[in-house]
JSON list of C-alpha atoms and ligand atoms in Angstrom, two decimals:
[
{"chain": "A", "resi": 26, "resn": "UNK", "atom": "CA", "xyz": [-8.61, -25.06, -69.43]},
{"chain": "A", "resi": 27, "resn": "UNK", "atom": "CA", "xyz": [-8.22, -24.52, -65.67]},
{"chain": "A", "resi": 28, "resn": "UNK", "atom": "CA", "xyz": [-10.01, -21.47, -64.34]},
{"chain": "A", "resi": 29, "resn": "UNK", "atom": "CA", "xyz": [-7.88, -18.61, -62.98]},
{"chain": "A", "resi": 30, "resn": "UNK", "atom": "CA", "xyz": [-7.04, -19.02, -59.31]},
{"chain": "A", "resi": 31, "resn": "UNK", "atom": "CA", "xyz": [-8.15, -16.26, -56.97]},
{"chain": "A", "resi": 32, "resn": "UNK", "atom": "CA", "xyz": [-6.75, -15.46, -53.52]},
{"chain": "A", "resi": 33, "resn": "UNK", "atom": "CA", "xyz": [-8.81, -13.12, -51.35]},
{"chain": "A", "resi": 34, "resn": "UNK", "atom": "CA", "xyz": [-7.38, -11.08, -48.46]},
{"chain": "A", "resi": 35, "resn": "UNK", "atom": "CA", "xyz": [-9.70, -10.00, -45.66]},
{"chain": "A", "resi": 36, "resn": "UNK", "atom": "CA", "xyz": [-9.45, -8.49, -42.19]},
{"chain": "A", "resi": 37, "resn": "UNK", "atom": "CA", "xyz": [-12.95, -8.75, -40.76]},
{"chain": "A", "resi": 38, "resn": "UNK", "atom": "CA", "xyz": [-16.58, -9.33, -41.65]},
{"chain": "A", "resi": 39, "resn": "UNK", "atom": "CA", "xyz": [-15.90, -10.63, -45.15]},
{"chain": "A", "resi": 40, "resn": "UNK", "atom": "CA", "xyz": [-19.21, -9.70, -46.79]},
{"chain": "A", "resi": 41, "resn": "UNK", "atom": "CA", "xyz": [-17.39, -8.91, -50.04]},
{"chain": "A", "resi": 42, "resn": "UNK", "atom": "CA", "xyz": [-15.75, -12.33, -49.87]},
{"chain": "A", "resi": 43, "resn": "UNK", "atom": "CA", "xyz": [-19.26, -13.68, -49.34]},
{"chain": "A", "resi": 44, "resn": "UNK", "atom": "CA", "xyz": [-20.42, -11.92, -52.50]},
{"chain": "A", "resi": 45, "resn": "UNK", "atom": "CA", "xyz": [-17.54, -13.47, -54.46]},
{"chain": "A", "resi": 46, "resn": "UNK", "atom": "CA", "xyz": [-18.29, -16.94, -53.10]},
{"chain": "A", "resi": 47, "resn": "UNK", "atom": "CA", "xyz": [-21.98, -16.49, -53.99]},
{"chain": "A", "resi": 48, "resn": "UNK", "atom": "CA", "xyz": [-21.07, -15.41, -57.53]},
{"chain": "A", "resi": 49, "resn": "UNK", "atom": "CA", "xyz": [-18.88, -18.50, -57.83]},
{"chain": "A", "resi": 50, "resn": "UNK", "atom": "CA", "xyz": [-21.72, -20.74, -56.58]},
{"chain": "A", "resi": 51, "resn": "UNK", "atom": "CA", "xyz": [-24.10, -19.21, -59.11]},
{"chain": "A", "resi": 52, "resn": "UNK", "atom": "CA", "xyz": [-21.68, -19.71, -61.99]},
{"chain": "A", "resi": 53, "resn": "UNK", "atom": "CA", "xyz": [-21.11, -15.96, -62.39]},
{"chain": "A", "resi": 54, "resn": "UNK", "atom": "CA", "xyz": [-17.36, -16.00, -61.81]},
{"chain": "A", "resi": 55, "resn": "UNK", "atom": "CA", "xyz": [-14.94, -17.19, -64.47]},
{"chain": "A", "resi": 56, "resn": "UNK", "atom": "CA", "xyz": [-12.42, -18.11, -61.78]},
{"chain": "A", "resi": 57, "resn": "UNK", "atom": "CA", "xyz": [-12.06, -20.20, -58.63]},
{"chain": "A", "resi": 58, "resn": "UNK", "atom": "CA", "xyz": [-11.47, -18.84, -55.15]},
{"chain": "A", "resi": 59, "resn": "UNK", "atom": "CA", "xyz": [-8.68, -21.11, -54.02]},
{"chain": "A", "resi": 60, "resn": "UNK", "atom": "CA", "xyz": [-7.31, -19.33, -50.95]},
{"chain": "A", "resi": 61, "resn": "UNK", "atom": "CA", "xyz": [-8.49, -16.83, -48.34]},
{"chain": "A", "resi": 62, "resn": "UNK", "atom": "CA", "xyz": [-5.96, -15.05, -46.16]},
{"chain": "A", "resi": 63, "resn": "UNK", "atom": "CA", "xyz": [-6.48, -12.84, -43.14]},
{"chain": "A", "resi": 64, "resn": "UNK", "atom": "CA", "xyz": [-4.18, -10.80, -40.94]},
{"chain": "A", "resi": 65, "resn": "UNK", "atom": "CA", "xyz": [-6.58, -11.45, -38.06]},
{"chain": "A", "resi": 66, "resn": "UNK", "atom": "CA", "xyz": [-7.38, -14.89, -36.70]},
{"chain": "A", "resi": 67, "resn": "UNK", "atom": "CA", "xyz": [-10.78, -13.60, -35.50]},
{"chain": "A", "resi": 68, "resn": "UNK", "atom": "CA", "xyz": [-11.93, -12.32, -38.91]},
{"chain": "A", "resi": 69, "resn": "UNK", "atom": "CA", "xyz": [-15.55, -13.45, -39.27]},
{"chain": "A", "resi": 70, "resn": "UNK", "atom": "CA", "xyz": [-15.09, -13.90, -43.00]},
{"chain": "A", "resi": 71, "resn": "UNK", "atom": "CA", "xyz": [-12.84, -16.93, -42.44]},
{"chain": "A", "resi": 72, "resn": "UNK", "atom": "CA", "xyz": [-15.94, -18.95, -41.54]},
{"chain": "A", "resi": 73, "resn": "UNK", "atom": "CA", "xyz": [-17.42, -18.20, -44.97]},
{"chain": "A", "resi": 74, "resn": "UNK", "atom": "CA", "xyz": [-14.34, -19.63, -46.66]},
{"chain": "A", "resi": 75, "resn": "UNK", "atom": "CA", "xyz": [-14.29, -22.71, -44.42]},
{"chain": "A", "resi": 76, "resn": "UNK", "atom": "CA", "xyz": [-17.99, -23.33, -45.12]},
{"chain": "A", "resi": 77, "resn": "UNK", "atom": "CA", "xyz": [-17.18, -23.55, -48.83]},
{"chain": "A", "resi": 78, "resn": "UNK", "atom": "CA", "xyz": [-14.10, -25.70, -48.29]},
{"chain": "A", "resi": 79, "resn": "UNK", "atom": "CA", "xyz": [-11.69, -22.95, -49.38]},
{"chain": "A", "resi": 80, "resn": "UNK", "atom": "CA", "xyz": [-8.19, -23.09, -47.88]},
{"chain": "A", "resi": 81, "resn": "UNK", "atom": "CA", "xyz": [-7.48, -20.35, -45.34]},
{"chain": "A", "resi": 82, "resn": "UNK", "atom": "CA", "xyz": [-4.31, -18.86, -43.89]},
{"chain": "A", "resi": 83, "resn": "UNK", "atom": "CA", "xyz": [-3.65, -16.38, -41.13]},
{"chain": "A", "resi": 84, "resn": "UNK", "atom": "CA", "xyz": [-0.65, -14.10, -41.27]},
{"chain": "A", "resi": 85, "resn": "UNK", "atom": "CA", "xyz": [-0.93, -11.96, -38.15]},
{"chain": "A", "resi": 86, "resn": "UNK", "atom": "CA", "xyz": [0.77, -8.60, -38.64]},
{"chain": "A", "resi": 87, "resn": "UNK", "atom": "CA", "xyz": [1.30, -8.33, -34.87]},
{"chain": "A", "resi": 88, "resn": "UNK", "atom": "CA", "xyz": [3.63, -11.35, -34.96]},
{"chain": "A", "resi": 89, "resn": "UNK", "atom": "CA", "xyz": [6.22, -9.47, -37.05]},
{"chain": "A", "resi": 90, "resn": "UNK", "atom": "CA", "xyz": [8.70, -6.85, -35.95]},
{"chain": "A", "resi": 91, "resn": "UNK", "atom": "CA", "xyz": [8.27, -4.66, -39.02]},
{"chain": "A", "resi": 92, "resn": "UNK", "atom": "CA", "xyz": [5.87, -4.04, -41.87]},
{"chain": "A", "resi": 93, "resn": "UNK", "atom": "CA", "xyz": [8.47, -5.40, -44.30]},
{"chain": "A", "resi": 94, "resn": "UNK", "atom": "CA", "xyz": [8.77, -8.66, -42.37]},
{"chain": "A", "resi": 95, "resn": "UNK", "atom": "CA", "xyz": [4.97, -9.00, -42.26]},
{"chain": "A", "resi": 96, "resn": "UNK", "atom": "CA", "xyz": [4.65, -8.34, -45.98]},
{"chain": "A", "resi": 97, "resn": "UNK", "atom": "CA", "xyz": [7.39, -10.83, -46.84]},
{"chain": "A", "resi": 98, "resn": "UNK", "atom": "CA", "xyz": [5.58, -13.51, -44.82]},
{"chain": "A", "resi": 99, "resn": "UNK", "atom": "CA", "xyz": [2.26, -12.52, -46.37]},
{"chain": "A", "resi": 100, "resn": "UNK", "atom": "CA", "xyz": [3.52, -12.69, -49.94]},
{"chain": "A", "resi": 101, "resn": "UNK", "atom": "CA", "xyz": [5.20, -16.05, -49.28]},
{"chain": "A", "resi": 102, "resn": "UNK", "atom": "CA", "xyz": [1.88, -17.39, -48.05]},
{"chain": "A", "resi": 103, "resn": "UNK", "atom": "CA", "xyz": [-0.06, -15.85, -50.94]},
{"chain": "A", "resi": 104, "resn": "UNK", "atom": "CA", "xyz": [2.40, -17.22, -53.50]},
{"chain": "A", "resi": 105, "resn": "UNK", "atom": "CA", "xyz": [2.08, -20.71, -52.03]},
{"chain": "A", "resi": 106, "resn": "UNK", "atom": "CA", "xyz": [-1.48, -20.65, -53.39]},
{"chain": "A", "resi": 107, "resn": "UNK", "atom": "CA", "xyz": [-0.21, -19.74, -56.88]},
{"chain": "A", "resi": 108, "resn": "UNK", "atom": "CA", "xyz": [-2.96, -17.20, -57.56]},
{"chain": "A", "resi": 109, "resn": "UNK", "atom": "CA", "xyz": [-3.57, -15.53, -60.90]},
{"chain": "A", "resi": 110, "resn": "UNK", "atom": "CA", "xyz": [-5.42, -12.73, -59.12]},
{"chain": "A", "resi": 111, "resn": "UNK", "atom": "CA", "xyz": [-5.19, -11.31, -55.60]},
{"chain": "A", "resi": 112, "resn": "UNK", "atom": "CA", "xyz": [-8.29, -9.52, -54.31]},
{"chain": "A", "resi": 113, "resn": "UNK", "atom": "CA", "xyz": [-8.14, -7.13, -51.36]},
{"chain": "A", "resi": 114, "resn": "UNK", "atom": "CA", "xyz": [-11.67, -7.35, -49.98]},
{"chain": "A", "resi": 115, "resn": "UNK", "atom": "CA", "xyz": [-11.67, -5.33, -46.79]},
{"chain": "A", "resi": 116, "resn": "UNK", "atom": "CA", "xyz": [-8.01, -5.97, -46.06]},
{"chain": "A", "resi": 117, "resn": "UNK", "atom": "CA", "xyz": [-7.24, -3.21, -43.62]},
{"chain": "A", "resi": 118, "resn": "UNK", "atom": "CA", "xyz": [-3.46, -2.84, -43.91]},
{"chain": "A", "resi": 119, "resn": "UNK", "atom": "CA", "xyz": [-1.68, -0.32, -46.08]},
{"chain": "A", "resi": 120, "resn": "UNK", "atom": "CA", "xyz": [0.78, -2.25, -48.23]},
{"chain": "A", "resi": 121, "resn": "UNK", "atom": "CA", "xyz": [4.32, -1.17, -49.14]},
{"chain": "A", "resi": 122, "resn": "UNK", "atom": "CA", "xyz": [5.67, -0.59, -52.62]},
{"chain": "A", "resi": 123, "resn": "UNK", "atom": "CA", "xyz": [7.71, -3.83, -52.84]},
{"chain": "A", "resi": 124, "resn": "UNK", "atom": "CA", "xyz": [4.67, -5.92, -51.96]},
{"chain": "A", "resi": 125, "resn": "UNK", "atom": "CA", "xyz": [2.43, -4.02, -54.35]},
{"chain": "A", "resi": 126, "resn": "UNK", "atom": "CA", "xyz": [4.96, -4.17, -57.19]},
{"chain": "A", "resi": 127, "resn": "UNK", "atom": "CA", "xyz": [5.24, -7.93, -56.80]},
{"chain": "A", "resi": 128, "resn": "UNK", "atom": "CA", "xyz": [1.53, -8.18, -57.70]},
{"chain": "A", "resi": 129, "resn": "UNK", "atom": "CA", "xyz": [1.46, -5.41, -60.28]},
{"chain": "A", "resi": 130, "resn": "UNK", "atom": "CA", "xyz": [-1.44, -5.87, -62.68]},
{"chain": "A", "resi": 131, "resn": "UNK", "atom": "CA", "xyz": [-2.83, -8.84, -60.76]},
{"chain": "A", "resi": 132, "resn": "UNK", "atom": "CA", "xyz": [-4.04, -7.32, -57.49]},
{"chain": "A", "resi": 133, "resn": "UNK", "atom": "CA", "xyz": [-7.31, -5.40, -57.11]},
{"chain": "A", "resi": 134, "resn": "UNK", "atom": "CA", "xyz": [-9.06, -3.62, -54.24]},
{"chain": "A", "resi": 135, "resn": "UNK", "atom": "CA", "xyz": [-12.61, -2.60, -53.38]},
{"chain": "A", "resi": 136, "resn": "UNK", "atom": "CA", "xyz": [-12.94, 0.90, -51.97]},
{"chain": "A", "resi": 137, "resn": "UNK", "atom": "CA", "xyz": [-16.12, 2.52, -50.61]},
{"chain": "A", "resi": 138, "resn": "UNK", "atom": "CA", "xyz": [-16.13, 5.77, -52.63]},
{"chain": "A", "resi": 139, "resn": "UNK", "atom": "CA", "xyz": [-16.25, 7.05, -56.16]},
{"chain": "A", "resi": 140, "resn": "UNK", "atom": "CA", "xyz": [-12.48, 7.31, -56.60]},
{"chain": "A", "resi": 141, "resn": "UNK", "atom": "CA", "xyz": [-10.52, 9.49, -57.07]},
{"chain": "A", "resi": 142, "resn": "UNK", "atom": "CA", "xyz": [-12.85, 11.24, -54.61]},
{"chain": "A", "resi": 143, "resn": "UNK", "atom": "CA", "xyz": [-12.56, 10.19, -50.97]},
{"chain": "A", "resi": 144, "resn": "UNK", "atom": "CA", "xyz": [-9.50, 7.98, -50.96]},
{"chain": "A", "resi": 145, "resn": "UNK", "atom": "CA", "xyz": [-8.60, 6.84, -47.45]},
{"chain": "A", "resi": 146, "resn": "UNK", "atom": "CA", "xyz": [-10.71, 6.11, -44.41]},
{"chain": "A", "resi": 147, "resn": "UNK", "atom": "CA", "xyz": [-14.17, 7.12, -43.11]},
{"chain": "A", "resi": 148, "resn": "UNK", "atom": "CA", "xyz": [-15.50, 7.80, -46.59]},
{"chain": "A", "resi": 149, "resn": "UNK", "atom": "CA", "xyz": [-19.20, 7.74, -45.66]},
{"chain": "A", "resi": 150, "resn": "UNK", "atom": "CA", "xyz": [-18.77, 10.30, -42.88]},
{"chain": "A", "resi": 151, "resn": "UNK", "atom": "CA", "xyz": [-16.65, 12.59, -45.05]},
{"chain": "A", "resi": 152, "resn": "UNK", "atom": "CA", "xyz": [-19.12, 12.45, -47.93]},
{"chain": "A", "resi": 153, "resn": "UNK", "atom": "CA", "xyz": [-21.98, 13.40, -45.58]},
{"chain": "A", "resi": 154, "resn": "UNK", "atom": "CA", "xyz": [-19.94, 16.17, -43.92]},
{"chain": "A", "resi": 155, "resn": "UNK", "atom": "CA", "xyz": [-19.27, 17.66, -47.36]},
{"chain": "A", "resi": 156, "resn": "UNK", "atom": "CA", "xyz": [-22.93, 17.63, -48.35]},
{"chain": "A", "resi": 157, "resn": "UNK", "atom": "CA", "xyz": [-22.17, 15.57, -51.46]},
{"chain": "A", "resi": 158, "resn": "UNK", "atom": "CA", "xyz": [-25.16, 14.40, -53.51]},
{"chain": "A", "resi": 159, "resn": "UNK", "atom": "CA", "xyz": [-23.72, 11.10, -54.65]},
{"chain": "A", "resi": 160, "resn": "UNK", "atom": "CA", "xyz": [-21.42, 8.41, -53.36]},
{"chain": "A", "resi": 161, "resn": "UNK", "atom": "CA", "xyz": [-20.51, 4.88, -54.31]},
{"chain": "A", "resi": 162, "resn": "UNK", "atom": "CA", "xyz": [-17.78, 2.31, -54.59]},
{"chain": "A", "resi": 163, "resn": "UNK", "atom": "CA", "xyz": [-14.87, 1.53, -56.89]},
{"chain": "A", "resi": 164, "resn": "UNK", "atom": "CA", "xyz": [-12.83, -1.52, -57.77]},
{"chain": "A", "resi": 165, "resn": "UNK", "atom": "CA", "xyz": [-9.32, -0.64, -58.90]},
{"chain": "A", "resi": 166, "resn": "UNK", "atom": "CA", "xyz": [-5.94, -2.17, -59.59]},
{"chain": "A", "resi": 167, "resn": "UNK", "atom": "CA", "xyz": [-3.59, -1.69, -56.66]},
{"chain": "A", "resi": 168, "resn": "UNK", "atom": "CA", "xyz": [-0.54, 0.50, -57.19]},
{"chain": "A", "resi": 169, "resn": "UNK", "atom": "CA", "xyz": [1.81, 1.99, -54.59]},
{"chain": "A", "resi": 170, "resn": "UNK", "atom": "CA", "xyz": [-0.40, 5.12, -54.68]},
{"chain": "A", "resi": 171, "resn": "UNK", "atom": "CA", "xyz": [-2.97, 4.15, -51.99]},
{"chain": "A", "resi": 172, "resn": "UNK", "atom": "CA", "xyz": [-6.50, 4.00, -53.51]},
{"chain": "A", "resi": 173, "resn": "UNK", "atom": "CA", "xyz": [-5.02, 5.63, -56.63]},
{"chain": "A", "resi": 174, "resn": "UNK", "atom": "CA", "xyz": [-4.65, 2.75, -59.11]},
{"chain": "A", "resi": 175, "resn": "UNK", "atom": "CA", "xyz": [-6.50, 2.38, -62.42]},
{"chain": "A", "resi": 176, "resn": "UNK", "atom": "CA", "xyz": [-10.25, 2.09, -61.88]},
{"chain": "A", "resi": 177, "resn": "UNK", "atom": "CA", "xyz": [-12.02, -1.02, -63.21]},
{"chain": "A", "resi": 178, "resn": "UNK", "atom": "CA", "xyz": [-15.70, -0.68, -62.22]},
{"chain": "A", "resi": 179, "resn": "UNK", "atom": "CA", "xyz": [-17.67, 1.87, -60.20]},
{"chain": "A", "resi": 180, "resn": "UNK", "atom": "CA", "xyz": [-21.21, 1.94, -58.89]},
{"chain": "A", "resi": 181, "resn": "UNK", "atom": "CA", "xyz": [-23.01, 4.99, -57.53]},
{"chain": "A", "resi": 182, "resn": "UNK", "atom": "CA", "xyz": [-25.73, 5.71, -55.02]},
{"chain": "A", "resi": 183, "resn": "UNK", "atom": "CA", "xyz": [-27.75, 8.89, -54.44]},
{"chain": "A", "resi": 184, "resn": "UNK", "atom": "CA", "xyz": [-27.43, 10.54, -51.06]},
{"chain": "A", "resi": 185, "resn": "UNK", "atom": "CA", "xyz": [-30.92, 11.24, -49.78]},
{"chain": "A", "resi": 186, "resn": "UNK", "atom": "CA", "xyz": [-32.20, 13.55, -47.03]},
{"chain": "A", "resi": 187, "resn": "UNK", "atom": "CA", "xyz": [-31.92, 11.92, -43.63]},
{"chain": "A", "resi": 188, "resn": "UNK", "atom": "CA", "xyz": [-29.03, 9.66, -44.64]},
{"chain": "A", "resi": 189, "resn": "UNK", "atom": "CA", "xyz": [-26.63, 8.88, -41.86]},
{"chain": "A", "resi": 190, "resn": "UNK", "atom": "CA", "xyz": [-23.36, 6.99, -41.99]},
{"chain": "A", "resi": 191, "resn": "UNK", "atom": "CA", "xyz": [-24.97, 3.62, -41.29]},
{"chain": "A", "resi": 192, "resn": "UNK", "atom": "CA", "xyz": [-27.71, 3.99, -43.91]},
{"chain": "A", "resi": 193, "resn": "UNK", "atom": "CA", "xyz": [-25.23, 5.13, -46.52]},
{"chain": "A", "resi": 194, "resn": "UNK", "atom": "CA", "xyz": [-22.79, 2.35, -45.67]},
{"chain": "A", "resi": 195, "resn": "UNK", "atom": "CA", "xyz": [-25.55, -0.24, -46.16]},
{"chain": "A", "resi": 196, "resn": "UNK", "atom": "CA", "xyz": [-26.46, 1.06, -49.63]},
{"chain": "A", "resi": 197, "resn": "UNK", "atom": "CA", "xyz": [-22.81, 1.40, -50.69]},
{"chain": "A", "resi": 198, "resn": "UNK", "atom": "CA", "xyz": [-22.09, -2.13, -49.47]},
{"chain": "A", "resi": 199, "resn": "UNK", "atom": "CA", "xyz": [-24.83, -3.47, -51.73]},
{"chain": "A", "resi": 200, "resn": "UNK", "atom": "CA", "xyz": [-23.05, -1.76, -54.63]},
{"chain": "A", "resi": 201, "resn": "UNK", "atom": "CA", "xyz": [-19.71, -3.26, -53.53]},
{"chain": "A", "resi": 202, "resn": "UNK", "atom": "CA", "xyz": [-21.27, -6.72, -53.57]},
{"chain": "A", "resi": 203, "resn": "UNK", "atom": "CA", "xyz": [-22.37, -6.16, -57.17]},
{"chain": "A", "resi": 204, "resn": "UNK", "atom": "CA", "xyz": [-19.24, -4.56, -58.65]},
{"chain": "A", "resi": 205, "resn": "UNK", "atom": "CA", "xyz": [-16.53, -6.66, -57.00]},
{"chain": "A", "resi": 206, "resn": "UNK", "atom": "CA", "xyz": [-17.68, -9.98, -58.54]},
{"chain": "A", "resi": 207, "resn": "UNK", "atom": "CA", "xyz": [-18.20, -8.11, -61.83]},
{"chain": "A", "resi": 208, "resn": "UNK", "atom": "CA", "xyz": [-14.60, -6.80, -61.82]},
{"chain": "A", "resi": 209, "resn": "UNK", "atom": "CA", "xyz": [-13.16, -10.19, -60.81]},
{"chain": "A", "resi": 210, "resn": "UNK", "atom": "CA", "xyz": [-15.14, -11.89, -63.56]},
{"chain": "A", "resi": 211, "resn": "UNK", "atom": "CA", "xyz": [-13.87, -9.38, -66.16]},
{"chain": "A", "resi": 212, "resn": "UNK", "atom": "CA", "xyz": [-10.30, -9.97, -64.98]},
{"chain": "A", "resi": 213, "resn": "UNK", "atom": "CA", "xyz": [-10.68, -13.74, -65.16]},
{"chain": "A", "resi": 214, "resn": "UNK", "atom": "CA", "xyz": [-12.11, -13.46, -68.67]},
{"chain": "A", "resi": 215, "resn": "UNK", "atom": "CA", "xyz": [-9.00, -11.42, -69.62]},
{"chain": "A", "resi": 216, "resn": "UNK", "atom": "CA", "xyz": [-11.18, -8.49, -70.58]},
{"chain": "A", "resi": 217, "resn": "UNK", "atom": "CA", "xyz": [-9.17, -5.85, -68.69]},
{"chain": "A", "resi": 218, "resn": "UNK", "atom": "CA", "xyz": [-6.22, -4.06, -70.16]},
{"chain": "A", "resi": 219, "resn": "UNK", "atom": "CA", "xyz": [-4.28, -1.16, -68.65]},
{"chain": "A", "resi": 220, "resn": "UNK", "atom": "CA", "xyz": [-3.30, 1.42, -71.26]},
{"chain": "A", "resi": 221, "resn": "UNK", "atom": "CA", "xyz": [-1.56, 4.64, -70.19]},
{"chain": "A", "resi": 222, "resn": "UNK", "atom": "CA", "xyz": [-2.59, 4.06, -66.59]},
{"chain": "A", "resi": 223, "resn": "UNK", "atom": "CA", "xyz": [-6.28, 3.58, -67.43]},
{"chain": "A", "resi": 224, "resn": "UNK", "atom": "CA", "xyz": [-8.35, 0.44, -67.67]},
{"chain": "A", "resi": 225, "resn": "UNK", "atom": "CA", "xyz": [-9.89, -0.55, -70.96]},
{"chain": "A", "resi": 226, "resn": "UNK", "atom": "CA", "xyz": [-12.67, -3.13, -70.77]},
{"chain": "A", "resi": 227, "resn": "UNK", "atom": "CA", "xyz": [-12.51, -5.29, -73.87]},
{"chain": "A", "resi": 228, "resn": "UNK", "atom": "CA", "xyz": [-15.80, -6.39, -75.45]},
{"chain": "A", "resi": 229, "resn": "UNK", "atom": "CA", "xyz": [-17.02, -9.89, -74.70]},
{"chain": "A", "resi": 230, "resn": "UNK", "atom": "CA", "xyz": [-15.98, -12.27, -77.47]},
{"chain": "A", "resi": 231, "resn": "UNK", "atom": "CA", "xyz": [-18.75, -13.19, -79.90]},
{"chain": "A", "resi": 232, "resn": "UNK", "atom": "CA", "xyz": [-20.51, -16.44, -78.90]},
{"chain": "B", "resi": 366, "resn": "GRF", "atom": "C1", "xyz": [-15.87, -2.58, -47.33]},
{"chain": "B", "resi": 366, "resn": "GRF", "atom": "O1", "xyz": [-16.60, -1.41, -47.18]},
{"chain": "B", "resi": 366, "resn": "GRF", "atom": "C2", "xyz": [-14.72, -2.34, -48.26]},
{"chain": "B", "resi": 366, "resn": "GRF", "atom": "O2", "xyz": [-15.01, -1.45, -49.28]},
{"chain": "B", "resi": 366, "resn": "GRF", "atom": "C3", "xyz": [-13.70, -1.73, -47.33]},
{"chain": "B", "resi": 366, "resn": "GRF", "atom": "O3", "xyz": [-13.83, -2.48, -46.15]},
{"chain": "B", "resi": 366, "resn": "GRF", "atom": "C4", "xyz": [-15.16, -2.97, -46.05]},
{"chain": "B", "resi": 366, "resn": "GRF", "atom": "C5", "xyz": [-15.06, -4.46, -45.88]},
{"chain": "B", "resi": 366, "resn": "GRF", "atom": "O4", "xyz": [-16.29, -5.07, -45.66]},
{"chain": "B", "resi": 366, "resn": "GRF", "atom": "N1", "xyz": [-12.39, -1.75, -47.95]},
{"chain": "B", "resi": 366, "resn": "GRF", "atom": "P1", "xyz": [-16.42, -6.66, -45.67]},
{"chain": "B", "resi": 366, "resn": "GRF", "atom": "O5", "xyz": [-15.34, -7.20, -44.74]},
{"chain": "B", "resi": 366, "resn": "GRF", "atom": "O6", "xyz": [-16.21, -7.13, -47.08]},
{"chain": "B", "resi": 366, "resn": "GRF", "atom": "O7", "xyz": [-17.78, -6.96, -45.18]}
]
């Protein structure tokens, strides 16, 4: 049977895309990354996709008069790739309800905090300002409630004396690179189910 098709949306560096591509190379992803899309032509992550021979598309938000027009163009381009799963991996645009609803149950996002704590931007700085003792990252289904959808996998890090934003970001990023491929693999293996707004992870089938 053909593996599930995965489209990944990025805006910049693309290290999470890199982690997904590495998982695929190592046989740790029960899906195929078939398409990478960016809203920025200069996103460094596009080179990672090209190096692996993955199709890329650019849909530049600045070329559209409104967010709706941008999102219509973006979803047309995504749908051309016929993905089973859409992964937001550092895609730095807030998406409207129509767009999100179109991908309900088949779009996930990586966020650098232990949701529901620290939704939104500048999570590392806010965590440090608050004197929190732990931090981390979450992969969740995307719903119109920004950073508020059902949580699939989380990973935590301790905050240690002397931590600054950069040090914390580095450790959280390592967690992101572990949990994003894990969540995508679970999705592709059909082991995720949303019940009453929460994710249930189904046991792996017996060998
Ligand atoms: C990551 O911290 C991700 O959680 C956030 O944006 C950053 C993207 O990094 N949404 P990269 O482009 O994957 O390197």
